[in-house]
XYZ file of C-alpha atoms in Angstrom:
119
model
C 108.818 95.131 113.961
C 106.932 92.730 111.696
C 106.970 93.388 107.942
C 103.587 94.102 106.339
C 101.673 91.069 105.134
C 100.773 92.597 101.775
C 102.967 94.112 99.115
C 102.412 97.918 99.069
C 100.717 97.647 95.653
C 98.158 95.236 97.139
C 97.301 97.189 100.273
C 94.585 99.826 100.455
C 95.539 103.413 99.656
C 96.399 105.817 102.459
C 93.953 108.406 101.095
C 91.012 106.717 99.383
C 89.845 108.453 96.232
C 86.231 109.420 95.631
C 85.952 106.328 93.406
C 87.235 104.140 96.277
C 84.643 105.688 98.582
C 81.869 105.183 96.026
C 82.826 101.526 95.517
C 82.966 100.962 99.286
C 79.494 102.492 99.724
C 78.118 100.324 96.890
C 79.682 97.238 98.487
C 78.014 98.020 101.843
C 74.652 98.634 100.164
C 74.840 95.397 98.154
C 75.890 93.292 101.142
C 73.141 94.891 103.242
C 70.522 94.130 100.609
C 71.688 90.508 100.136
C 71.892 89.978 103.891
C 68.361 91.321 104.427
C 66.975 89.274 101.528
C 68.635 86.105 102.868
C 66.827 86.468 106.202
C 63.435 84.878 106.818
C 60.347 86.980 107.546
C 60.848 86.923 111.315
C 64.411 88.241 111.021
C 63.358 90.867 108.469
C 60.618 92.095 110.817
C 63.105 92.216 113.678
C 65.570 94.237 111.579
C 62.795 96.607 110.501
C 61.986 97.330 114.148
C 65.567 98.579 114.654
C 68.053 100.848 112.974
C 70.663 98.613 111.385
C 73.488 98.725 108.906
C 76.330 96.614 107.601
C 79.799 98.078 107.934
C 82.906 96.699 106.306
C 86.534 96.951 107.265
C 89.632 95.111 106.187
C 89.219 92.860 109.224
C 85.517 92.065 109.305
C 81.979 92.598 108.196
C 79.857 94.000 111.039
C 76.106 94.077 111.496
C 75.377 97.132 113.637
C 71.954 97.100 115.292
C 70.564 99.944 117.385
C 67.494 98.923 119.356
C 64.925 101.667 120.011
C 63.709 100.286 123.355
C 64.460 97.588 125.946
C 61.781 95.210 124.610
C 63.296 95.229 121.120
C 66.774 94.874 122.614
C 65.626 91.767 124.498
C 64.054 90.368 121.322
C 67.260 90.922 119.330
C 69.243 89.111 122.030
C 66.798 86.170 121.853
C 67.317 85.896 118.094
C 71.080 86.389 118.234
C 71.983 82.805 117.188
C 69.762 83.082 114.118
C 71.167 86.487 113.185
C 74.674 85.091 113.597
C 73.916 82.178 111.278
C 72.515 84.487 108.589
C 75.503 86.816 108.860
C 78.031 83.963 108.896
C 77.090 83.257 105.277
C 78.797 86.529 104.346
C 82.131 86.023 106.079
C 84.001 83.966 108.664
C 85.109 87.000 110.617
C 81.741 88.756 110.757
C 80.620 90.501 113.940
C 77.401 91.810 115.436
C 77.326 95.040 117.437
C 74.123 95.659 119.412
C 73.358 99.000 120.992
C 70.293 100.076 122.929
C 68.438 103.321 123.536
C 68.585 102.384 127.219
C 71.724 104.126 128.439
C 72.101 101.554 131.241
C 72.450 98.657 128.786
C 76.030 98.310 127.575
C 76.726 97.812 123.876
C 77.390 94.209 122.988
C 79.962 92.976 120.437
C 79.811 89.361 119.298
C 82.049 87.398 116.956
C 79.744 85.460 114.645
C 82.010 82.420 114.397
C 81.774 82.023 118.183
C 77.996 82.268 118.189
C 76.639 80.828 114.947
C 77.499 77.222 115.770
C 75.965 77.174 119.264
C 72.370 76.511 118.212
């Protein structure tokens, strides 16, 4: 078994306190606001046509997008390289998760570092 990478004092608590939860929520809100504000008008309009949020974990920052219809889903996929570039500014290990209201369309998970340099 591998030893933990962090000293126990430096790792996150097993049971986060209400202050930890508040700080985490504020972090997500701030990153979401800065991400949205960093996008151009086209990307902002695209995000407004969907339900979206930024989630954070120890491993990565994730942009979660839920598309309300197939046309919006297709549009999001067309702008994926641009979204990846905007999100890459916030972390090397960022991801994008795209879901659709169309139950036949599978959810898509993309690593930003794989995608942001392709265009």
